Coordinates of C-alpha atoms and ligand atoms in Angstrom, one line a residue:
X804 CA 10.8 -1.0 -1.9
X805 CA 8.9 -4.0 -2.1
X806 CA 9.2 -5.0 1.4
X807 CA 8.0 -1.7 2.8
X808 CA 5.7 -0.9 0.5
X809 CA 3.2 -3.3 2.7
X810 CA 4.3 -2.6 5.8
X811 CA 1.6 -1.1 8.0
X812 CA 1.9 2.5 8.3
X813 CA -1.0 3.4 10.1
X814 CA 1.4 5.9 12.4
X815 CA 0.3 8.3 9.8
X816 CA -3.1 8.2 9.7
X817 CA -3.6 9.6 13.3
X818 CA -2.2 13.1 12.4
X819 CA -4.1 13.4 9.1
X820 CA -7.4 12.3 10.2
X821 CA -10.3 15.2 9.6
X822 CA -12.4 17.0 12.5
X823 CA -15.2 17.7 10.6
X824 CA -16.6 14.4 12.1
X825 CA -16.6 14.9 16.0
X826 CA -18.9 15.4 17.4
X827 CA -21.0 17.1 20.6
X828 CA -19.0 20.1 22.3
X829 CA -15.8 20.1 20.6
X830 CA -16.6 19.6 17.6
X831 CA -15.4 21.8 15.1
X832 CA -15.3 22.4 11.4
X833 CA -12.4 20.2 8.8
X834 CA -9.0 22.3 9.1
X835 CA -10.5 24.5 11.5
X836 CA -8.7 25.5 14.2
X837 CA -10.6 26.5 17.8
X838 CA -10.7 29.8 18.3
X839 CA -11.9 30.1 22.0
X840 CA -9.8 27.0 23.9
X841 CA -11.7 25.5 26.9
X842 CA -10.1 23.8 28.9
X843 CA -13.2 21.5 29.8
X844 CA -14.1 20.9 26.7
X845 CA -12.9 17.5 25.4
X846 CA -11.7 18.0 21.3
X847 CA -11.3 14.5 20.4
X848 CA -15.5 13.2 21.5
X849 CA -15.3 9.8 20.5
X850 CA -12.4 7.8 20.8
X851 CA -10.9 4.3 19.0
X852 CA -9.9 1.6 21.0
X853 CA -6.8 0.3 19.6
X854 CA -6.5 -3.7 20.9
X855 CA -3.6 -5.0 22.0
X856 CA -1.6 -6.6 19.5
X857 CA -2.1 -3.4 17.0
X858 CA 1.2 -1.9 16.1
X859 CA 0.1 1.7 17.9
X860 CA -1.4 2.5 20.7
X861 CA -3.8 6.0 20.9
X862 CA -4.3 7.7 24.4
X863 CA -7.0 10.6 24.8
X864 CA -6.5 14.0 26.9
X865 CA -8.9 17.1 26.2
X866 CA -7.1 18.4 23.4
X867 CA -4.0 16.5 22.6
X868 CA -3.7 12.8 22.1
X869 CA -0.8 10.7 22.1
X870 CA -0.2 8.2 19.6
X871 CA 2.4 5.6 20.7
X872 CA 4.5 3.4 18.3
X873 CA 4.7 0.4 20.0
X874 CA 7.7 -1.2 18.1
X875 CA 9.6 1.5 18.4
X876 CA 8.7 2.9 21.1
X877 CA 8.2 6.5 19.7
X878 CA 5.4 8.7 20.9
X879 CA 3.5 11.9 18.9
X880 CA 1.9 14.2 20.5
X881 CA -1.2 15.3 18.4
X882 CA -2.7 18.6 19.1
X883 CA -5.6 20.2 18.3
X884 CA -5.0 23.4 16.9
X885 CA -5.5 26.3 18.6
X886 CA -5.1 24.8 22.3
X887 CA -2.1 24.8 24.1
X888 CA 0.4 21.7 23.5
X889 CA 1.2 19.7 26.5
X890 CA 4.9 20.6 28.0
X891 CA 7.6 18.1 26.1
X892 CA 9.2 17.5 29.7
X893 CA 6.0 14.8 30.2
X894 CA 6.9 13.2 27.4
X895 CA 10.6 11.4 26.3
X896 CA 13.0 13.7 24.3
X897 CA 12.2 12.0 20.7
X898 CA 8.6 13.1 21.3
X899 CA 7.5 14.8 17.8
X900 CA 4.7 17.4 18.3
X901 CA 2.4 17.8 16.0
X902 CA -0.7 20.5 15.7
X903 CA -3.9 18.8 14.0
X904 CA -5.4 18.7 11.6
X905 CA -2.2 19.1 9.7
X906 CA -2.4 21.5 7.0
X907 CA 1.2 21.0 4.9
X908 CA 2.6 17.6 4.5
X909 CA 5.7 16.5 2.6
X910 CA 5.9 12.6 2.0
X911 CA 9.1 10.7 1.2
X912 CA 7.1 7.6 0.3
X913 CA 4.5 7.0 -2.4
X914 CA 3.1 4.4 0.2
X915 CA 2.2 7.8 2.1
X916 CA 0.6 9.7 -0.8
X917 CA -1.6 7.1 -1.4
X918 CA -3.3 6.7 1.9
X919 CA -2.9 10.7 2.1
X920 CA -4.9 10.6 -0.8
X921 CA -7.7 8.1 0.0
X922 CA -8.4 10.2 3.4
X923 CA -9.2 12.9 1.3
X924 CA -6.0 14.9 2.5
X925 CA -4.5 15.5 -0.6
X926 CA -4.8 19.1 -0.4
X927 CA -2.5 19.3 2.0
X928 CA 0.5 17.4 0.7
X929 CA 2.7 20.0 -0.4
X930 CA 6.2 18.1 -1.4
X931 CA 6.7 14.6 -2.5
X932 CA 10.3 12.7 -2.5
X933 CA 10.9 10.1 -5.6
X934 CA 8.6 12.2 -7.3
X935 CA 9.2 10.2 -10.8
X936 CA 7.9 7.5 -8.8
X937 CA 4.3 8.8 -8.3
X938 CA 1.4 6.8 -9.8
X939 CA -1.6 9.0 -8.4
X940 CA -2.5 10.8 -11.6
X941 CA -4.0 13.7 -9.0
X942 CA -0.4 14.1 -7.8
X943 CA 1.1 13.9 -11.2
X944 CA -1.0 16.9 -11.7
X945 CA -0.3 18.6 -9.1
X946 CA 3.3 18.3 -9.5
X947 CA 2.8 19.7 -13.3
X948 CA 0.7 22.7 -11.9
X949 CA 3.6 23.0 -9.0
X950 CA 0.6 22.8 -6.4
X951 CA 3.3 20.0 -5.5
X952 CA 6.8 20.2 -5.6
X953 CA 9.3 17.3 -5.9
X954 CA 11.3 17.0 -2.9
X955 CA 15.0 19.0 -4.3
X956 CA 18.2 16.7 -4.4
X957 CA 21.0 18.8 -4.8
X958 CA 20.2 22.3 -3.4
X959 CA 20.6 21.4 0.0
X960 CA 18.9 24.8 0.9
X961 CA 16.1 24.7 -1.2
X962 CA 15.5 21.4 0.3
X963 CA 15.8 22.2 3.7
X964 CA 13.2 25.4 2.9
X965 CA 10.7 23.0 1.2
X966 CA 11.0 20.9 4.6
X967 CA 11.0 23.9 6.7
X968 CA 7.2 24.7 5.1
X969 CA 6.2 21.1 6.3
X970 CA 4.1 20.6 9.7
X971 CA 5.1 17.0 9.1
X972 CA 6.7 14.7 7.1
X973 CA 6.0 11.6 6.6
X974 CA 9.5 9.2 6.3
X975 CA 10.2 5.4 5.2
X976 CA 13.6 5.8 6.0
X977 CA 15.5 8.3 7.8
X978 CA 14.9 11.6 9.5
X979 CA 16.3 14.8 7.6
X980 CA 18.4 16.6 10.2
X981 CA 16.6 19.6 11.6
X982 CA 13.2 18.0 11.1
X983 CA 13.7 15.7 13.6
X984 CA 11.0 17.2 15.8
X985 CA 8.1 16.6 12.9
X986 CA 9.3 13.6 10.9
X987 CA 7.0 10.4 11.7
X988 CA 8.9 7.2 10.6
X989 CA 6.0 4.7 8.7
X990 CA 8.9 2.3 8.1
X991 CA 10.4 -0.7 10.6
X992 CA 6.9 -1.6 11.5
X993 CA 7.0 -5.7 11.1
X994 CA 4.9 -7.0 7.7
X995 CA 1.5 -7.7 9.6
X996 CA -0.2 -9.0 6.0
X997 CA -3.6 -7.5 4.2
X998 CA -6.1 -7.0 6.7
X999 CA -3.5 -6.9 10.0
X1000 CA -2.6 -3.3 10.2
X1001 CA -4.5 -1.5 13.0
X1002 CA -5.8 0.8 10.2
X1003 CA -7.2 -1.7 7.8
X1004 CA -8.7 -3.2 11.2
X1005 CA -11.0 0.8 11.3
X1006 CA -11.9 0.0 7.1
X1007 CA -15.2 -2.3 8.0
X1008 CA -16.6 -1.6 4.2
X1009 CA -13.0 -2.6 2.9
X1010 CA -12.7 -5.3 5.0
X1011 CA -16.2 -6.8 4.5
X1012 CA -15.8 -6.6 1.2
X1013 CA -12.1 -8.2 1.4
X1014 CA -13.8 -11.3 3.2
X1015 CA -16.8 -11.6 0.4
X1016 CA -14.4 -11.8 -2.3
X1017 CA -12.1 -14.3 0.5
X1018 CA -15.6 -16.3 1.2
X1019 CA -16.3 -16.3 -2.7
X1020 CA -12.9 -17.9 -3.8
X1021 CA -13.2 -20.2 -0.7
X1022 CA -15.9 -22.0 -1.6
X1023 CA -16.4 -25.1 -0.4
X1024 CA -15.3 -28.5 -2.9
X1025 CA -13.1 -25.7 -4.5
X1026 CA -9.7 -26.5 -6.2
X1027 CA -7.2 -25.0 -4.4
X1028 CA -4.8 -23.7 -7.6
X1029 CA -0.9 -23.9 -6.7
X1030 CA 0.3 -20.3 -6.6
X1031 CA 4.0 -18.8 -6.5
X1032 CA 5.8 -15.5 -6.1
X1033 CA 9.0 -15.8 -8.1
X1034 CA 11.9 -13.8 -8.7
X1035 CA 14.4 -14.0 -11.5
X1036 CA 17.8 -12.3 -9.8
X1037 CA 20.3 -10.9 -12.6
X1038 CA 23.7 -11.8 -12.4
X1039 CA 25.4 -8.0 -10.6
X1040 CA 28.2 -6.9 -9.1
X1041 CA 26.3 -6.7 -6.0
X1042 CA 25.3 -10.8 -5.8
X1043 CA 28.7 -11.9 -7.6
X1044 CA 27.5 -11.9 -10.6
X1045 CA 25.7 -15.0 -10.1
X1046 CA 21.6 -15.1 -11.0
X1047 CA 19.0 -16.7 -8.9
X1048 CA 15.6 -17.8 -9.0
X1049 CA 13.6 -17.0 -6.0
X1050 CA 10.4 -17.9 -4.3
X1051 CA 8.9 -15.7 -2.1
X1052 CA 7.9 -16.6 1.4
X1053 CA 6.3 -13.2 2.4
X1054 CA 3.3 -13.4 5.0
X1055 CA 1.2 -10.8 2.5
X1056 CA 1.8 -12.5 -0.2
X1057 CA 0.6 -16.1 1.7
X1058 CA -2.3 -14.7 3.4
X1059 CA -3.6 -12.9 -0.4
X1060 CA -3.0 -16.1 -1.9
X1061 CA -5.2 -18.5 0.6
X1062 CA -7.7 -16.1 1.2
X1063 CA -7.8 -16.0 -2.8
X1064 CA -8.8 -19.3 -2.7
X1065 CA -5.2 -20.9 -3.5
X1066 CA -2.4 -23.0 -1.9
X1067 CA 0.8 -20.7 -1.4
X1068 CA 3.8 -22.3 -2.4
X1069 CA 7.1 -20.8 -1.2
X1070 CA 9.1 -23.5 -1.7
X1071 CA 9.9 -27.4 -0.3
X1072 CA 13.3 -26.8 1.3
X1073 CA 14.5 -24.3 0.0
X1074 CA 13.6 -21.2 -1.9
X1075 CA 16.7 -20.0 -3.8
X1076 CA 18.1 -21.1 -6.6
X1077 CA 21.2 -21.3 -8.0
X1078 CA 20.3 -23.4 -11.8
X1079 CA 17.2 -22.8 -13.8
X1080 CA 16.5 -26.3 -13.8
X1081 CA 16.8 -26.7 -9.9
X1082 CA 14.6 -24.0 -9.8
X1083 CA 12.0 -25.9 -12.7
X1084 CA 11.9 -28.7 -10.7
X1085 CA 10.7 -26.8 -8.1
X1086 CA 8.0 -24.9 -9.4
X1087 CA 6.7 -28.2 -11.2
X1088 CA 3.5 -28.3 -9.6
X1089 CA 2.6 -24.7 -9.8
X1090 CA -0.6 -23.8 -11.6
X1091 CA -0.3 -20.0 -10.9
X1092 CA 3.1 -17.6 -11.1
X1093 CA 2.9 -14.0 -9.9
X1094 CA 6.4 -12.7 -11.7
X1095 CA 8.5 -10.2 -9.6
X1096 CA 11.4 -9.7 -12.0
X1097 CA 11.7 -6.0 -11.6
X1098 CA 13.5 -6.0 -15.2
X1099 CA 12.1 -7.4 -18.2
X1100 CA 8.2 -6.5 -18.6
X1101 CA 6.4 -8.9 -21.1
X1102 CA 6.2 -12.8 -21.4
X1103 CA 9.4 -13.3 -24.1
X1104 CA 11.4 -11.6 -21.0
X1105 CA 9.6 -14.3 -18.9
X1106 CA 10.7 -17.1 -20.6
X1107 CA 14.4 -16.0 -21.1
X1108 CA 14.9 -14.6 -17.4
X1109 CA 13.6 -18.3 -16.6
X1110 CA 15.4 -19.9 -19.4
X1111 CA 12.5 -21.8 -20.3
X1112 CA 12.3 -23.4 -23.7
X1113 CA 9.1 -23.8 -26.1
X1114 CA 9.2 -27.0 -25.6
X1115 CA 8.9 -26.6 -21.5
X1116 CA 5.0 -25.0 -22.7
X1117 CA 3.8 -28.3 -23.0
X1118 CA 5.2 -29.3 -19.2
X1119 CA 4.0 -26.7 -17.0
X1120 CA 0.7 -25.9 -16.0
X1121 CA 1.2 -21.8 -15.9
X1122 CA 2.4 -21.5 -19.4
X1123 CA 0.2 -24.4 -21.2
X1124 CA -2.5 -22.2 -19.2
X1125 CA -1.3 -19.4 -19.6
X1126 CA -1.3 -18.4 -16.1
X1127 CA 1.5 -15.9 -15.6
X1128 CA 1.3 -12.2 -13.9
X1129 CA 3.1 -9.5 -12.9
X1130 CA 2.0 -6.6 -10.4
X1131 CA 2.8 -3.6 -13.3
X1132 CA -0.8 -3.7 -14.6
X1133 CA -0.6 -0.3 -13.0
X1134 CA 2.1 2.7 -13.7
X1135 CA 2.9 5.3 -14.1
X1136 CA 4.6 6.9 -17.5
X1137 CA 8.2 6.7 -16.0
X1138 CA 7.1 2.7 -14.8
X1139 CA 6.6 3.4 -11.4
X1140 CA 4.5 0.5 -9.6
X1141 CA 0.9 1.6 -8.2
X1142 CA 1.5 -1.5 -6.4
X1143 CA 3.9 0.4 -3.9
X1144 CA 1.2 2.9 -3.6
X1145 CA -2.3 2.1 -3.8
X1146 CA -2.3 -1.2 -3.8
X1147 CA -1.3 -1.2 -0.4
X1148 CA -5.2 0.9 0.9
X1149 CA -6.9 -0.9 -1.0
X1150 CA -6.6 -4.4 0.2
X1151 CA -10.2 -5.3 -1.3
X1152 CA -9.1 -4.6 -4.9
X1153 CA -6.0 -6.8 -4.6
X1154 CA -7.7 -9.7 -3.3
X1155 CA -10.1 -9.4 -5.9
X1156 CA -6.9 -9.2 -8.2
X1157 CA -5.5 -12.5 -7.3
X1158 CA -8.8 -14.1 -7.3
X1159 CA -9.2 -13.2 -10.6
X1160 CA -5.9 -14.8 -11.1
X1161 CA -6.3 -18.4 -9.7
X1162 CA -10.4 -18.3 -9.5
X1163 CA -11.5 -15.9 -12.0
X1164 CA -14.9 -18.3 -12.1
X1165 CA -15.9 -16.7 -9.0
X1166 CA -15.8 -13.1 -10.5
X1167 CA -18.1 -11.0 -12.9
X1168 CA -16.3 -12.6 -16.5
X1169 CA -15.4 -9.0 -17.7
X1170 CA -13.5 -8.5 -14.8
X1171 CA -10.6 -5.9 -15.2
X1172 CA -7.6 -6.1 -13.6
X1173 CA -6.0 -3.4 -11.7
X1174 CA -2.2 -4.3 -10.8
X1175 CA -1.8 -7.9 -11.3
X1176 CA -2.3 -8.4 -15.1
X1177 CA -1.7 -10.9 -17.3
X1178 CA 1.9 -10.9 -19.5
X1179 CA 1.0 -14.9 -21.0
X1180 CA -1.7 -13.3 -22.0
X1181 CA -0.2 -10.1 -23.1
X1182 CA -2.3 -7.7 -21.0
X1183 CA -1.1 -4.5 -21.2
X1184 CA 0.2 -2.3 -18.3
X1185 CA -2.2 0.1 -17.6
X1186 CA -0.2 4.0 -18.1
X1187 CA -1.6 6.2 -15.4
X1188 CA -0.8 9.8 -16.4
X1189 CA -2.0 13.5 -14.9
X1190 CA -5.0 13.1 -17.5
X1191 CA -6.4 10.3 -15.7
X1192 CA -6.8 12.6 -12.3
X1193 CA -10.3 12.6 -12.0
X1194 CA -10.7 13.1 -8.7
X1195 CA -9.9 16.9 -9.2
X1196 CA -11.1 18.0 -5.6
X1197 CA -8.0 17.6 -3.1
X1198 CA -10.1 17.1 -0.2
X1199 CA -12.3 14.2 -1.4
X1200 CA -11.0 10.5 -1.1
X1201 CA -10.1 8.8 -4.1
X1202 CA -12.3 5.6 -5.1
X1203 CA -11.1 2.8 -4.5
X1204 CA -10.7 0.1 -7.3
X1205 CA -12.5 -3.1 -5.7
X1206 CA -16.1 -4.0 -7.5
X1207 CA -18.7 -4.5 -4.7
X1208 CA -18.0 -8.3 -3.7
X1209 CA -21.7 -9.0 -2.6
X1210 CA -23.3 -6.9 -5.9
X1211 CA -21.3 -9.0 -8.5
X1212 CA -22.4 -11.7 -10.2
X1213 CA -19.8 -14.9 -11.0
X1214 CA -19.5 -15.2 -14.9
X1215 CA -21.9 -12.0 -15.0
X1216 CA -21.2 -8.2 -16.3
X1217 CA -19.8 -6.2 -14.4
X1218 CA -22.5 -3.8 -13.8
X1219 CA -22.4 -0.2 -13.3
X1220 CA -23.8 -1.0 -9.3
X1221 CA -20.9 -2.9 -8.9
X1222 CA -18.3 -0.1 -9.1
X1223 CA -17.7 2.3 -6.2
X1224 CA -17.7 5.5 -6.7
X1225 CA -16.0 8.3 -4.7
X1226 CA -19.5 9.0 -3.7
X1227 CA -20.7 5.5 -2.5
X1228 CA -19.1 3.2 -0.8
X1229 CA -15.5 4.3 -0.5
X1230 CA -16.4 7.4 1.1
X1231 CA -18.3 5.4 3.7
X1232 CA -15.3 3.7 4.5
X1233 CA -13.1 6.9 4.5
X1234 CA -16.0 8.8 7.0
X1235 CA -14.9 5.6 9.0
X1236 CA -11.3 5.9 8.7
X1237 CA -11.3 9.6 9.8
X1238 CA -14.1 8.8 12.5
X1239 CA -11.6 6.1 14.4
X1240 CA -9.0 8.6 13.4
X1241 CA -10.2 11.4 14.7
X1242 CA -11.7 10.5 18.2
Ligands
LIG1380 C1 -9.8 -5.2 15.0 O1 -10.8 -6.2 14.8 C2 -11.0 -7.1 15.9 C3 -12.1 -8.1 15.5 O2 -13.1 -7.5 14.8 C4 -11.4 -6.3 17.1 O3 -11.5 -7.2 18.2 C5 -10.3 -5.3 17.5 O4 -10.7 -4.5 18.5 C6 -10.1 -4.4 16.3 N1 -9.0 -3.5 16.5 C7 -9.1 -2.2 16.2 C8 -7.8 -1.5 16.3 O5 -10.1 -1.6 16.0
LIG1381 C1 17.6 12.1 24.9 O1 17.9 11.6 26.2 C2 18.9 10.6 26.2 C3 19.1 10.2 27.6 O2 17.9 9.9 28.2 C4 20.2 11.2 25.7 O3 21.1 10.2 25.6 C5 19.9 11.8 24.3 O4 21.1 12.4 23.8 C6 18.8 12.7 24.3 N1 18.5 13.1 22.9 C7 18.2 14.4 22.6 C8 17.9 14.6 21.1 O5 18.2 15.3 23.3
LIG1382 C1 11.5 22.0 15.8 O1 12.8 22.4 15.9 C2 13.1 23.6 15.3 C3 14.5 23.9 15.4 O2 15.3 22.8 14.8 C4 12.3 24.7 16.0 O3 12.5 25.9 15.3 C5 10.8 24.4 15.9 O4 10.0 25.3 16.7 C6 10.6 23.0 16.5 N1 9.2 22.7 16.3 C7 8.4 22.1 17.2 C8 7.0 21.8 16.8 O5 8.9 21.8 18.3
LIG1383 C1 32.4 -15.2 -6.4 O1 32.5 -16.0 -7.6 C2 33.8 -16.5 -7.8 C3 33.8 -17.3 -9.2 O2 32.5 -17.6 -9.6 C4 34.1 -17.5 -6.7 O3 35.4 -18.0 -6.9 C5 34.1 -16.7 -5.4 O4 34.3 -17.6 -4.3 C6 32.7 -16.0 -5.2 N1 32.7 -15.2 -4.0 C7 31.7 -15.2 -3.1 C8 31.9 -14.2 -2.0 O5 30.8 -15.9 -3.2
LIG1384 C1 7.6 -22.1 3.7 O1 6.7 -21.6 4.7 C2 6.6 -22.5 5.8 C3 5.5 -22.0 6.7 O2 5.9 -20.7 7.1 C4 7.9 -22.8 6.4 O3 7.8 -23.7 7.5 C5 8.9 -23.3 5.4 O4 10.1 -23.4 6.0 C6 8.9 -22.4 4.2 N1 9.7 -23.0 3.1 C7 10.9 -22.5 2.7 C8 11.6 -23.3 1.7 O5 11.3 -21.5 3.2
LIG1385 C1 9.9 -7.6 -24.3 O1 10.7 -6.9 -23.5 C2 12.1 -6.8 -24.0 C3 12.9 -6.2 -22.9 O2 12.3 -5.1 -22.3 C4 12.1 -6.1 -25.3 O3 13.4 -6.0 -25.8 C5 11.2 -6.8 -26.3 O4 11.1 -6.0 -27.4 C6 9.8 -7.0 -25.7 N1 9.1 -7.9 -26.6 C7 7.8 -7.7 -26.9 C8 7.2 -8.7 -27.7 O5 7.2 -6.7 -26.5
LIG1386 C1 19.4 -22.5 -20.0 O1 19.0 -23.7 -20.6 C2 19.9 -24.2 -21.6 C3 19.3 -25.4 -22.2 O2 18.0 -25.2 -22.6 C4 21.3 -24.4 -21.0 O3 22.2 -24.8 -22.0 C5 21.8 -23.2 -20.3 O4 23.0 -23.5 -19.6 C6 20.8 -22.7 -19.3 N1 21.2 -21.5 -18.7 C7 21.6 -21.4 -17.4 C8 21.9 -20.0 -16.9 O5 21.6 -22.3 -16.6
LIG1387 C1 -6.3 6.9 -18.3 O1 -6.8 7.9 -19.1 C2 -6.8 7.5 -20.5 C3 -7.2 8.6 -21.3 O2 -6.5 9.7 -21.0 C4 -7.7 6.3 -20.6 O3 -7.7 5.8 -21.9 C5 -7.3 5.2 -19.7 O4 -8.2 4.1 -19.7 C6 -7.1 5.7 -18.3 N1 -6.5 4.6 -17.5 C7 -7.0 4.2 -16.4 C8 -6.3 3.0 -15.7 O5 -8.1 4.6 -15.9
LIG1388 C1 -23.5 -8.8 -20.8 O1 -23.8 -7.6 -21.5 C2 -24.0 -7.7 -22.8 C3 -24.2 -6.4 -23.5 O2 -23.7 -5.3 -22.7 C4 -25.2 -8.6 -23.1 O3 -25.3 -8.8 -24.4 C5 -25.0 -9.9 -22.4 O4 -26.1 -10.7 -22.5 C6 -24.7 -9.7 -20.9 N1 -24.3 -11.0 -20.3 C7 -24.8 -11.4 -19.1 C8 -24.3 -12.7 -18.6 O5 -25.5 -10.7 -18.4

């Protein structure tokens, strides 16, 4: 889950974007299909250029485009709706077709709802798998209200009628037979890292703001605070019931923790462990731990699971400074992580996270975390339920969580001008989003 969860899975965004935005002759209303097809007319007015290194590749015709998966070598065929789709003998046999703009979705991913939601597409997600999972409060609602249904387990018909109702469905891991033909894989795309995937590259507003909060933390003459990702592994059946102590050496997790103004420390020659107090010895220098025990939630779990002893407070810098996080600050009521979902959009809000982490000098002082909260500390996690759906409208983006980087003010309030709102900022950067999308 964890790995995925930041992989880049921009494959998706392509079939979702709006049309509302094109424009000149084919431009045409959001979920509107054309009704009088011209074979002059190009659909898709503007166009992205996708460079070279980005992990798809987007080729325009008058009314179909053809998104390429690079890695994998897999092609969709995106068509505007109402024109005719291109004949599948120009195109290799695992060609998926798709009509767009796509008006029923079915995710098997919360990674997907996320980004579903934040394009403002979340009235057409119709069925979502590892439904318990769900942190959106929107989509907890609209699985109360049965506006969305969990993706069916057992009732192998049900569940191949609920696909059946799907123009495409959006898959981490493997395609449900007899949807082969609309089922675009997000998974197996290498990690490319905050700010790497082709679609974050489209976000300008997120990603400007991303480098004010990287430039703020940055500052020159600034201590660099030692950071690690650790892991405390449970003795199972699965590892021979022998526990470890990890470090993590994942390129997201280095390139959040330097840009947050911090040295990223995965480790000097190795980074597993098979005693505690190898492991101690270790982490000595570290000023900063980001906890990614899946099990045991607060900071007494934190000592045991690292069999620290009181007496170890006094000889490391994380606990006499009480410096310890996790990434549950955000949840939903059955524990599953927002940080699977939409931490991974909103790259801006996590940075600002981790800053507040090892440079919280740099940051309004009432800063509130989202995901990455304090347990040393004994910040709560934060319950997301369907009561906190505010964004009730389906087709509007939900906000993102990031304070405007260049409005704040270090040690300051955090003023009301320094929140986005679904009508200000994030929207901007959503317009963009479906723009590049779109074209
Ligand atoms: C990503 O950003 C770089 C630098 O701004 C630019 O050269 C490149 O074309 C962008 N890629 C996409 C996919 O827009
Ligand atoms: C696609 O074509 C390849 C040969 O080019 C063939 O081996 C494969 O079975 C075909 N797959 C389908 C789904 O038709
Ligand atoms: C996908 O395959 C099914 C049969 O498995 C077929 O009924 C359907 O028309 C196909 N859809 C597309 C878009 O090709
Ligand atoms: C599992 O653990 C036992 C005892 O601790 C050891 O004898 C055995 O070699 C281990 N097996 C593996 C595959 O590591
Ligand atoms: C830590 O990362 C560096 C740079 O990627 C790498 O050279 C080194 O081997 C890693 N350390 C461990 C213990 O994996
Ligand atoms: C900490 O978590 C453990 C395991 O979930 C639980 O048993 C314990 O009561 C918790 N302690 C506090 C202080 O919340
Ligand atoms: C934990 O530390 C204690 C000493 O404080 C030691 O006796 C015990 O063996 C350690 N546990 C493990 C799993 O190494
Ligand atoms: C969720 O809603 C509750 C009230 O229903 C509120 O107290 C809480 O602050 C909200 N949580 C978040 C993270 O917005
Ligand atoms: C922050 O706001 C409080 C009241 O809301 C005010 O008393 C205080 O002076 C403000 N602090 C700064 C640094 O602006």
């Amino acid at each position: 889950m964890a790995i995925q969860a930041f992989r880049a899975i921009a494959l998706l965004l392509p079939a979702l974007a709006i049309q509302a935005v094109a424009q000149g002759q084919g431009a045409i209303g959001a979920d509107e299909c054309v009704t009088t097809y011209d074979a002059n007319v190009d659909y898709f007015a503007s166009k992205i250029s996708v460079d070279d290194a980005a992990l798809f590749k987007v080729s325009y015709h008058k009314n179909y485009k053809v998104v390429t998966n690079v890695e994998k070598n897999l092609q969709y065929v995106l068509t505007q709706c109402g024109t005719p789709v291109p004949s599948a003998a120009s195109f290799p046999n695992t060609t998926v077709f798709v009509n767009v703009p796509v008006k029923n979705t079915a995710s098997m991913a919360t990674t997907s709802v996320a980004f579903i939601e934040m394009l403002g597409r979340r009235s057409t997600l119709k069925v979502v798998d590892t439904e318990g999972l769900v942190s959106s409060p929107c989509v907890q609602l609209g699985l109360e209200k049965k506006e969305i249904v969990g993706l069916e387990d057992t009732d192998l018909v049900l569940r191949a009628q609920q696909l059946q109702g799907a123009d495409v469905i959006f898959s981490t891991f493997g395609v449900e037979k007899g949807s082969e033909n609309k089922t675009v894989i997000v998974s197996d795309v290498r990690d490319p890292g905050p700010l790497h995937a082709p679609a974050q590259n489209l976000t300008a507003n997120i990603n400007n703001n991303y480098n004010c909060f990287k430039s703020a933390a940055n500052a020159k003459g600034a201590a660099k605070p030692i950071v690690a990702w650790t892991q405390f592994v449970a003795p199972a059946s699965y590892n021979n019931n022998t526990a470890s102590w990890t470090l993590s050496g994942a390129d997201y997790k280095r390139i959040l923790s330097t840009d947050a103004g911090a040295t990223f420390f995965n480790g000097t020659d190795k980074s597993s462990f098979l005693s505690p107090s190898e492991f101690h010895a270790a982490i000595k220098d570290v000023d900063v731990i980001i906890d990614e025990t899946m099990t045991g939630a607060n900071f007494t779990s934190f000592i045991t699971n690292y069999n620290f002893t009181s007496a170890d407070e006094a000889n490391y810098k994380f606990l006499k400074n009480k410096a310890v996080f996790r990434q549950d600050g955000l949840v939903n009521p059955g524990d599953g992580r927002d940080w699977f979902a939409g931490a991974v959009v909103m790259n801006d809000a996590v940075l600002q996270d981790i800053v507040r982490a090892v440079h919280p000098e740099v940051l309004p002082a009432s800063v509130h975390y989202n995901w990455i909260r304090n347990i040393a500390k004994e910040e709560p996690k934060q319950v997301l339920t369907s009561a906190n759906c505010t964004a009730v409208d389906a087709t509007k983006p939900v906000p993102d969580r990031a304070l405007v980087c260049k409005d704040m003010k270090a040690g300051g309030n955090v003023s009301a001008a320094s929140t986005k709102s679904i009508a200000g900022a994030f929207s901007a950067v959503l317009g963009l989003l479906a723009v590049a999308l779109t074209l």
